[in-house]
Coordinates of C-alpha atoms and ligand atoms in Angstrom, one line a residue:
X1 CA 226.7 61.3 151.5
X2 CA 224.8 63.4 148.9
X3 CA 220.7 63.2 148.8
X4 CA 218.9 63.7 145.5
X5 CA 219.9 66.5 143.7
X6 CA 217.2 66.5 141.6
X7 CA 215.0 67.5 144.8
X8 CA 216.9 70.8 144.7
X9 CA 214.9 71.2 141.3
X10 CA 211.8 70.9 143.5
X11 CA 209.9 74.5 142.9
X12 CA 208.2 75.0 146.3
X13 CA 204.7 74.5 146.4
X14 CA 204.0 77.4 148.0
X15 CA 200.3 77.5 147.1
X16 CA 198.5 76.0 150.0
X17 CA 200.6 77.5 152.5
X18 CA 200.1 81.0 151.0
X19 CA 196.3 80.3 150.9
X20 CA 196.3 79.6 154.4
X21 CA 198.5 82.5 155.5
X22 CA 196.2 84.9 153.5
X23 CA 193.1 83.8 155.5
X24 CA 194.7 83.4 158.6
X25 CA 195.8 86.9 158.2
X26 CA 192.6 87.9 157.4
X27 CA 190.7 86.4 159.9
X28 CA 193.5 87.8 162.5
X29 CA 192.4 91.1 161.5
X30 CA 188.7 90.2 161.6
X31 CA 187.9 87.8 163.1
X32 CA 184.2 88.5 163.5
X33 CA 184.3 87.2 159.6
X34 CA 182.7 84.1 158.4
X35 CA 184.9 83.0 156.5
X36 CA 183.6 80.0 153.5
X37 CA 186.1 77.6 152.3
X38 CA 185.0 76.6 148.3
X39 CA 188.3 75.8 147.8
X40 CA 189.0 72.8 149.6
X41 CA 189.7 69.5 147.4
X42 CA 188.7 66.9 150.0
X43 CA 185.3 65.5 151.1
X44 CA 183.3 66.5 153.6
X45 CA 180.5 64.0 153.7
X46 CA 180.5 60.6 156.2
X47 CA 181.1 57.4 154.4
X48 CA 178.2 55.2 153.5
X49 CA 176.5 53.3 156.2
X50 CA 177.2 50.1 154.2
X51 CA 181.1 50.7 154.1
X52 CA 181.2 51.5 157.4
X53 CA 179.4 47.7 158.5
X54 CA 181.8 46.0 156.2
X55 CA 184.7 47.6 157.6
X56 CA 183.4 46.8 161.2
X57 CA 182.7 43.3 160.1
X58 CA 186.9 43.3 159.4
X59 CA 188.1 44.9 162.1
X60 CA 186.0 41.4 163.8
X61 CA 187.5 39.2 161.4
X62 CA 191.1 40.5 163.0
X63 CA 189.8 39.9 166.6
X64 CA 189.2 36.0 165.7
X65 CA 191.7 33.4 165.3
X66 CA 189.4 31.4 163.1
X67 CA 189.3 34.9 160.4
X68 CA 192.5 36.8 161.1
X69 CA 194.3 38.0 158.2
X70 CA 198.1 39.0 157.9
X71 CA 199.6 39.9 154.8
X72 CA 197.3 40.8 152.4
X73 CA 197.9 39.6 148.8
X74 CA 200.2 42.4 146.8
X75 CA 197.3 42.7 144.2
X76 CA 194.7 42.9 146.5
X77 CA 191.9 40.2 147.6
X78 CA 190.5 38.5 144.5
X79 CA 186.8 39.3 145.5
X80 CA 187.8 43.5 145.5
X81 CA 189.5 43.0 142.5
X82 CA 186.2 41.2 140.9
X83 CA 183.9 43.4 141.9
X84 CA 185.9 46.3 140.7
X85 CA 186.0 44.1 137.0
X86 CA 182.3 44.0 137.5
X87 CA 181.8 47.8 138.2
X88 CA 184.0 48.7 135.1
X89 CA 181.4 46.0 133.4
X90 CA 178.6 48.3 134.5
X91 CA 180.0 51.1 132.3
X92 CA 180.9 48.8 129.3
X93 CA 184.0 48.4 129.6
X94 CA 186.0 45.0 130.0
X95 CA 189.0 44.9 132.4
X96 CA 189.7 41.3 133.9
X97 CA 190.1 40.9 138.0
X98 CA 193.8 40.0 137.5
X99 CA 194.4 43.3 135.5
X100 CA 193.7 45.2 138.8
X101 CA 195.8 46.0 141.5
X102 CA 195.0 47.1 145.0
X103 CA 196.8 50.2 146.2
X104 CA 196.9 53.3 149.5
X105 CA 195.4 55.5 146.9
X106 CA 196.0 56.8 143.6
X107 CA 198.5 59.7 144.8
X108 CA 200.8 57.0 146.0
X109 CA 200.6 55.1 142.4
X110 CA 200.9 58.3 140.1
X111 CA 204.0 59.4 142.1
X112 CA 205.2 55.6 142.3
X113 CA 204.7 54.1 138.9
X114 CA 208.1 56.1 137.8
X115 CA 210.1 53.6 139.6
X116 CA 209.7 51.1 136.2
X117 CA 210.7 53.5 133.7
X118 CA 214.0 55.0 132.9
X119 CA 215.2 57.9 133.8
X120 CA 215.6 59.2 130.0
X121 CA 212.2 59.3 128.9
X122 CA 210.4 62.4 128.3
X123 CA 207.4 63.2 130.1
X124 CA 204.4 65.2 129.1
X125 CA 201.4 66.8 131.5
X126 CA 198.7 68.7 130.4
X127 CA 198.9 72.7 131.8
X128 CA 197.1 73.7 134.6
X129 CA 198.5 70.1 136.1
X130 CA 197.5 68.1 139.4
X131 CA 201.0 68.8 141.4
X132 CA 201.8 65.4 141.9
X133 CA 202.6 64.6 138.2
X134 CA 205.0 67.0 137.8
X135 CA 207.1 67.0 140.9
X136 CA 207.3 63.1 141.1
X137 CA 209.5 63.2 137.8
X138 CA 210.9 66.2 139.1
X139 CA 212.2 63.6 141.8
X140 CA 213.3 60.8 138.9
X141 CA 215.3 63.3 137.5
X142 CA 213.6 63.0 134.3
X143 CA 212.5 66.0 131.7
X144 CA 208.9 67.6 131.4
X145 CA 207.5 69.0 128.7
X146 CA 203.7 70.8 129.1
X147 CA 200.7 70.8 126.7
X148 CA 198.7 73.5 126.8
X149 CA 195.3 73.5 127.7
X150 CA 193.6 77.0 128.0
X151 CA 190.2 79.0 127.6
X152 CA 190.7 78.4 123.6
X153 CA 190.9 74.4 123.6
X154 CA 188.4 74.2 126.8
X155 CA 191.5 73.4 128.9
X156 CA 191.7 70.1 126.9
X157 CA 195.1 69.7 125.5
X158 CA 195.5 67.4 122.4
X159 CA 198.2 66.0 121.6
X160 CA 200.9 67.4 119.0
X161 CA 202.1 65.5 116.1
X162 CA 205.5 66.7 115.7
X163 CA 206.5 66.6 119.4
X164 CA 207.5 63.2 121.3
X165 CA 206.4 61.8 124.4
X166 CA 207.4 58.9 126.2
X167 CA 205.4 58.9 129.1
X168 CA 201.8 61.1 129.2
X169 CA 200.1 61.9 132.1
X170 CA 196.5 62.7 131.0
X171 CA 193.4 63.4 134.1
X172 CA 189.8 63.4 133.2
X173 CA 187.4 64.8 134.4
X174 CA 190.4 67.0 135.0
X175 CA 192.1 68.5 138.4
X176 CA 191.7 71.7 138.7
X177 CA 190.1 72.6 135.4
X178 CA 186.9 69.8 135.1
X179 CA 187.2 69.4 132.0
X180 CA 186.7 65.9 131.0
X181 CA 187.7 64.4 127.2
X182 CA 185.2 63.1 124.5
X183 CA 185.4 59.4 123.4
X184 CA 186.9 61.0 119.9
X185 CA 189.5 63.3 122.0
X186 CA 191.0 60.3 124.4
X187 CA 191.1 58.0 121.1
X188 CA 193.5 60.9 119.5
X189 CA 196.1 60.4 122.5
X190 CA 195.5 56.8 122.2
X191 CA 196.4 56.8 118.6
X192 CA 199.3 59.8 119.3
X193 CA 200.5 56.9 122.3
X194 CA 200.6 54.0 120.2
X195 CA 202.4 56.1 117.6
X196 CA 205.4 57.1 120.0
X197 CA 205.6 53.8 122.1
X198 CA 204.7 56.0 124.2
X199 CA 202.6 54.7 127.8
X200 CA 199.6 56.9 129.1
X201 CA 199.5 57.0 132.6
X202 CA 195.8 58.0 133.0
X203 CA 194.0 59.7 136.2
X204 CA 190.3 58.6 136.5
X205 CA 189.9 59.5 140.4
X206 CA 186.9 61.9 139.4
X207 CA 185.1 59.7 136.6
X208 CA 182.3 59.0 139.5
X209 CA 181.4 62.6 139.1
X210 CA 180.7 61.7 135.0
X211 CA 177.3 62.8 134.2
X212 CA 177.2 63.1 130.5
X213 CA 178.0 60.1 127.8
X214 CA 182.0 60.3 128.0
X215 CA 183.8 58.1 128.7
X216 CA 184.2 56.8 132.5
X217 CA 188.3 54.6 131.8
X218 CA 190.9 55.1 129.0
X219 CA 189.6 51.3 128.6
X220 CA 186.7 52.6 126.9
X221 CA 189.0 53.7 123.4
X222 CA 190.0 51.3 121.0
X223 CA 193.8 50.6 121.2
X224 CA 194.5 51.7 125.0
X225 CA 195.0 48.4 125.9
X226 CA 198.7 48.7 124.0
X227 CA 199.1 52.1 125.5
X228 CA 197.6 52.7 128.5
X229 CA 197.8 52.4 132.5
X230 CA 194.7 53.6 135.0
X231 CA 194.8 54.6 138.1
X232 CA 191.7 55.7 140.1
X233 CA 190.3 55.9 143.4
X234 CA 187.6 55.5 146.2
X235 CA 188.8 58.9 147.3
X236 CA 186.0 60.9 146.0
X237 CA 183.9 57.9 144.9
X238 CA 182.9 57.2 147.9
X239 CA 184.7 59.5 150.7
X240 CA 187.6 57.5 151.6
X241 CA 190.0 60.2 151.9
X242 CA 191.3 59.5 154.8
X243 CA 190.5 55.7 154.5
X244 CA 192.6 55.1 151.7
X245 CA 191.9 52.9 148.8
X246 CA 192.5 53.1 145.3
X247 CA 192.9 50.8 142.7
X248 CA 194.8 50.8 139.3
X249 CA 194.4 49.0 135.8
X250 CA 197.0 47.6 133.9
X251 CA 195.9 45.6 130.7
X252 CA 198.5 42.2 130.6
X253 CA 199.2 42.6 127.0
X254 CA 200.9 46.2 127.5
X255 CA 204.5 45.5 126.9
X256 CA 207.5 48.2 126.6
X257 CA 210.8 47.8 125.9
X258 CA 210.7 44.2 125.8
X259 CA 209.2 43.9 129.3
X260 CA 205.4 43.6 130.4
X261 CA 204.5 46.2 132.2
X262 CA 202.0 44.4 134.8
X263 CA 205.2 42.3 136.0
X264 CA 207.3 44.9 136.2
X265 CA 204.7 47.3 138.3
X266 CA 203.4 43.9 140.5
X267 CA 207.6 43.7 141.2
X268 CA 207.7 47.0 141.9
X269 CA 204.6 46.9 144.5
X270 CA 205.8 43.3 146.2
X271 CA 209.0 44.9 146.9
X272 CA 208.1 48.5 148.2
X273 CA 204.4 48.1 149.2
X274 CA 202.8 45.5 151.6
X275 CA 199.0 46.0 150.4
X276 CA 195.4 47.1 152.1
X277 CA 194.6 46.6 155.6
X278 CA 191.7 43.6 155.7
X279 CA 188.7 46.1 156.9
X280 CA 189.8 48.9 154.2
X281 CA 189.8 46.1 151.7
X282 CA 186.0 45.0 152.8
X283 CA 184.9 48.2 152.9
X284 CA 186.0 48.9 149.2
X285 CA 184.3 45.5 148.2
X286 CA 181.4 47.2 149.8
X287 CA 181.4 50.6 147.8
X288 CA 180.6 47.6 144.6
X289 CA 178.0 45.8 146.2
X290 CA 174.4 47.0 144.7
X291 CA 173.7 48.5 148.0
X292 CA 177.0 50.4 148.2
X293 CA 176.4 52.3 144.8
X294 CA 173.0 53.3 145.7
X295 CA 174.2 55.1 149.1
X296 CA 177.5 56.8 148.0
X297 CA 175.2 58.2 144.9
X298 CA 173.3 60.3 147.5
X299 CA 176.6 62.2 148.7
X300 CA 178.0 62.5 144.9
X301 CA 174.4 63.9 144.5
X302 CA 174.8 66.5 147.3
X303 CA 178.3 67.5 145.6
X304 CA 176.9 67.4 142.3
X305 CA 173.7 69.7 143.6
X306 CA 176.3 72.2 145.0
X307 CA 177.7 72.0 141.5
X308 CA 174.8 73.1 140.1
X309 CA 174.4 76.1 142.5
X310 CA 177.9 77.4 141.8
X311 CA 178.1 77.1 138.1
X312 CA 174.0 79.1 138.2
X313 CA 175.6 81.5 139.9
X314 CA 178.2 81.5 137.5
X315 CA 175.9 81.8 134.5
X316 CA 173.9 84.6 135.9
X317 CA 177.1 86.2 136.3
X318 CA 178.0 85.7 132.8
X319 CA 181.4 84.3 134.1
X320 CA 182.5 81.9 131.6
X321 CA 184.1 78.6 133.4
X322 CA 184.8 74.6 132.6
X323 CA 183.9 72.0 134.8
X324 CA 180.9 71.5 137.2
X325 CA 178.8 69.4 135.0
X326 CA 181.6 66.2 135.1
X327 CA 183.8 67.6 137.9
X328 CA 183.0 68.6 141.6
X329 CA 185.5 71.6 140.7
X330 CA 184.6 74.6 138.7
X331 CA 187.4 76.3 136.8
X332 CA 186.7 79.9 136.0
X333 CA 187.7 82.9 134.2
X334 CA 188.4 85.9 136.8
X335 CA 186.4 88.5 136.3
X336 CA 188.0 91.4 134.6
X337 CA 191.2 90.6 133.3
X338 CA 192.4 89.9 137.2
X339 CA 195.0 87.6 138.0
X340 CA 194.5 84.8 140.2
X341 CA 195.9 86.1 143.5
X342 CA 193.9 89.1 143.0
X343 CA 190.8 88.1 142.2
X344 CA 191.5 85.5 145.6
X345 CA 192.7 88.5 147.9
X346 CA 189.1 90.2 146.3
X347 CA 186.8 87.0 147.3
X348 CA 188.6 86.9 150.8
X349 CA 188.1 90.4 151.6
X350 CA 184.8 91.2 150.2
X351 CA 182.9 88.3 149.9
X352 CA 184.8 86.3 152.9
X353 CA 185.3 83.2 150.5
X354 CA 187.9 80.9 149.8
X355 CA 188.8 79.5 146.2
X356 CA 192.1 78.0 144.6
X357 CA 194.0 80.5 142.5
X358 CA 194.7 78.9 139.0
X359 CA 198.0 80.3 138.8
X360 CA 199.1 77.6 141.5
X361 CA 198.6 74.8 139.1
X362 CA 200.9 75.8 136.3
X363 CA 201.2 78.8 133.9
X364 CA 197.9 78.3 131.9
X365 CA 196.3 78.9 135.3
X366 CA 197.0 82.4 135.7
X367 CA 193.9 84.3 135.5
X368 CA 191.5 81.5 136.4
X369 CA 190.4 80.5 139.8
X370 CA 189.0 76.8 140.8
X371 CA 185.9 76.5 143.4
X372 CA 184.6 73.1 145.0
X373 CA 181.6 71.5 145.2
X374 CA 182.8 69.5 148.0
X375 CA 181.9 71.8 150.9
X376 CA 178.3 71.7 152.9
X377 CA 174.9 72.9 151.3
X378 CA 174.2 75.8 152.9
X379 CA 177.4 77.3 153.0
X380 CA 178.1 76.9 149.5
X381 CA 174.3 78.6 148.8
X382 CA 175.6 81.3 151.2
X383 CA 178.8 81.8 149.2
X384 CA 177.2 81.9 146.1
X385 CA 175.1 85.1 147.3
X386 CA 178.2 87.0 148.1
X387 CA 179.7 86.3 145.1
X388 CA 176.9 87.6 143.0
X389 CA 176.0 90.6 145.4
X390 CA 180.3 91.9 145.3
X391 CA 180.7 91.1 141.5
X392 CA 177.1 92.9 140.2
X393 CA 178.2 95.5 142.4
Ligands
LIG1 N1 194.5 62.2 141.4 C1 193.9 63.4 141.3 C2 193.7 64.1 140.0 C3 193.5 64.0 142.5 O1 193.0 65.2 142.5 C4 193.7 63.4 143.7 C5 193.3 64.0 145.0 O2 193.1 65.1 145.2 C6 194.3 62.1 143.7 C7 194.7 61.6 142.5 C8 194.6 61.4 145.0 O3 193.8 60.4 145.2 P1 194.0 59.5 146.5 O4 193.3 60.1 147.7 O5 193.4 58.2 146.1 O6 195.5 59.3 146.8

């Protein structure tokens, strides 16, 4: 037998693993230290007390014989769906229930939705790039191409004319840079998409974290609906990391190839995927209630209020940086003309803080380093002091 040989083509990611080596090294050596942690991309905070009730309520349900549920439906539950079409209303933007699907997550749904295209097509990310992207198509066998996005285009990438793209992966606000696109910038790649028959595959999981008039969905641009697929996420909506739901949009008039591309992802999902567990599926229903989006606004407050602490800290420093405003990650320049790593091994030693160095998430990332807003209030006040007293040293 032979496996993939594409996975050979895998480049290791040895980013996270090196981070953790570094520090554990470090704090081998002292371990006295206090060591901060800005660089972690998950949440921290519980979930909301009304997502918890609802998914006690279907954990019941599963106790009774009278409201025990098998099998979920491959889409999802009609009432998630249809309070997910009214929370998309609530931003202005029209997506029927029965253009939604129900999924683990939108990791599992950006590295799945390969499965129903060929393998010829030619795929384009954006550079710094969320891993995932990048090494699924790795997987497929298929070839990437990068658009750059640096310091010069504010880590937004547009698209270019004379280049073709089958298949665009496009993430606002962004991961790692937080950058997010205007309403005239997304409409550019919808109009570059329609152009090539080209699909966008777009990432939304932060667009809770929106704070300024841009747009929340791809939906939101004339002429996505021929061009576009969305995938988001109650990961960092509303803390459910490690419950896992996510949820992604596929208008039913996008067609490629001759072949709708609802059917052929809803085929795709009946045959390898058998749907939300009952209480996961309440409890998402729950983050759309009224109630629901009043409580998981106080923690993307507390993350948004750390934002604001790093990126003052930032300022004062007169370190220039994207992100923070749209983004629970802040994507900076390194002080100096220092490369990622180095400006990392620099925070770790002298400060005793953790960040992400840039360089991990492509080529465009060298020289930048990405902090979180997702870690706890004090500590994050607490790194932000060491930061400024080591760099106006
Ligand atoms: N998309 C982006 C850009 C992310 O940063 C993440 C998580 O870090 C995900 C998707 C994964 O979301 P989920 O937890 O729903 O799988």
């Amino acid at each position: 037998m032979k496996i993939n040989q594409d996975f050979d083509k895998l480049v290791p990611n040895y980013l996270f693993a090196e981070i953790a080596k570094r520090v554990n090294e470090y704090q081998a050596s002292f371990p006295e230290k206090d060591i901060i942690r800005l660089g972690i991309g998950d949440v921290t905070l519980p979930l909301a007390p009304v997502v918890v009730e609802a998914m006690k309520k279907g954990a019941d349900d599963l106790a009774c014989k009278e409201t025990f549920k098998g099998y979920p439906d491959y889409e999802g539950y009609a009432f998630v769906r249809e309070a997910i079409s009214d929370y998309y209303k609530s931003f202005g933007v029209s997506v029927s229930a029965d253009e939604i699907l129900i999924s683990d997550g939108a990791k599992s749904d950006c590295g799945n939705i390969g499965d129903i295209f060929g393998k010829d097509n030619i795929v384009l990310v954006t550079d710094p790039v969320y891993p995932v992207y990048v090494d699924s198509n790795i997987m497929a066998g298929r070839k990437i191409i990068y658009a750059d996005s640096n310091k010069e285009n504010g880590f937004k990438a547009m698209p270019d004319e004379s280049v073709h793209a089958d298949i665009i992966y496009l993430c606002s606000p962004n991961n790692p840079t937080g950058a997010a696109y205007t309403a005239d910038e997304l409409k550019k790649w919808v109009e570059y998409a329609n152009s090539n028959d080209a699909v966008i595959l777009y990432d939304s999981a932060y667009e809770a974290f929106i704070s300024e008039d841009l747009p929340r969905s791809i939906f939101a641009i004339e002429g996505a609906r021929t061009c576009a697929i969305e995938f988001c996420s109650l990961s960092k909506t509303a803390g459910f990391t490690g419950t896992r739901c996510g949820y992604t949009v596929i208008p039913k008039e996008l067609e490629r190839d001759g072949h709708n591309i609802y059917k052929l992802w809803y085929r795709r999902q009946a045959t390898k995927f058998n749907g939300v567990s009952w209480p996961v599926q309440c409890a998402a229903a729950a983050v759309f209630s009224e109630e629901g989006q009043k409580q998981i606004k106080v923690n993307l407050e507390y993350y948004k209020g750390n934002a604001r602490i790093i990126s003052a800290a930032l300022d004062e420093l007169g370190i220039s940086y994207t992100g923070g405003k749209n983004s629970p990650y802040i994507w900076l320049e390194c002080p100096d003309g220092m490369g990622s790593w180095e400006f990392f091994d620099l925070l770790l030693t002298k400060a005793n803080v953790v960040g992400t160095p840039g360089a991990g998430f492509g080529k465009n990332g060298e020289g930048f380093f990405r902090l979180t807003s997702f870690g706890d209030r004090d500590k994050t006040i607490e790194a932000v002091e060491r930061i400024k007293k080591l760099l106006k040293a």
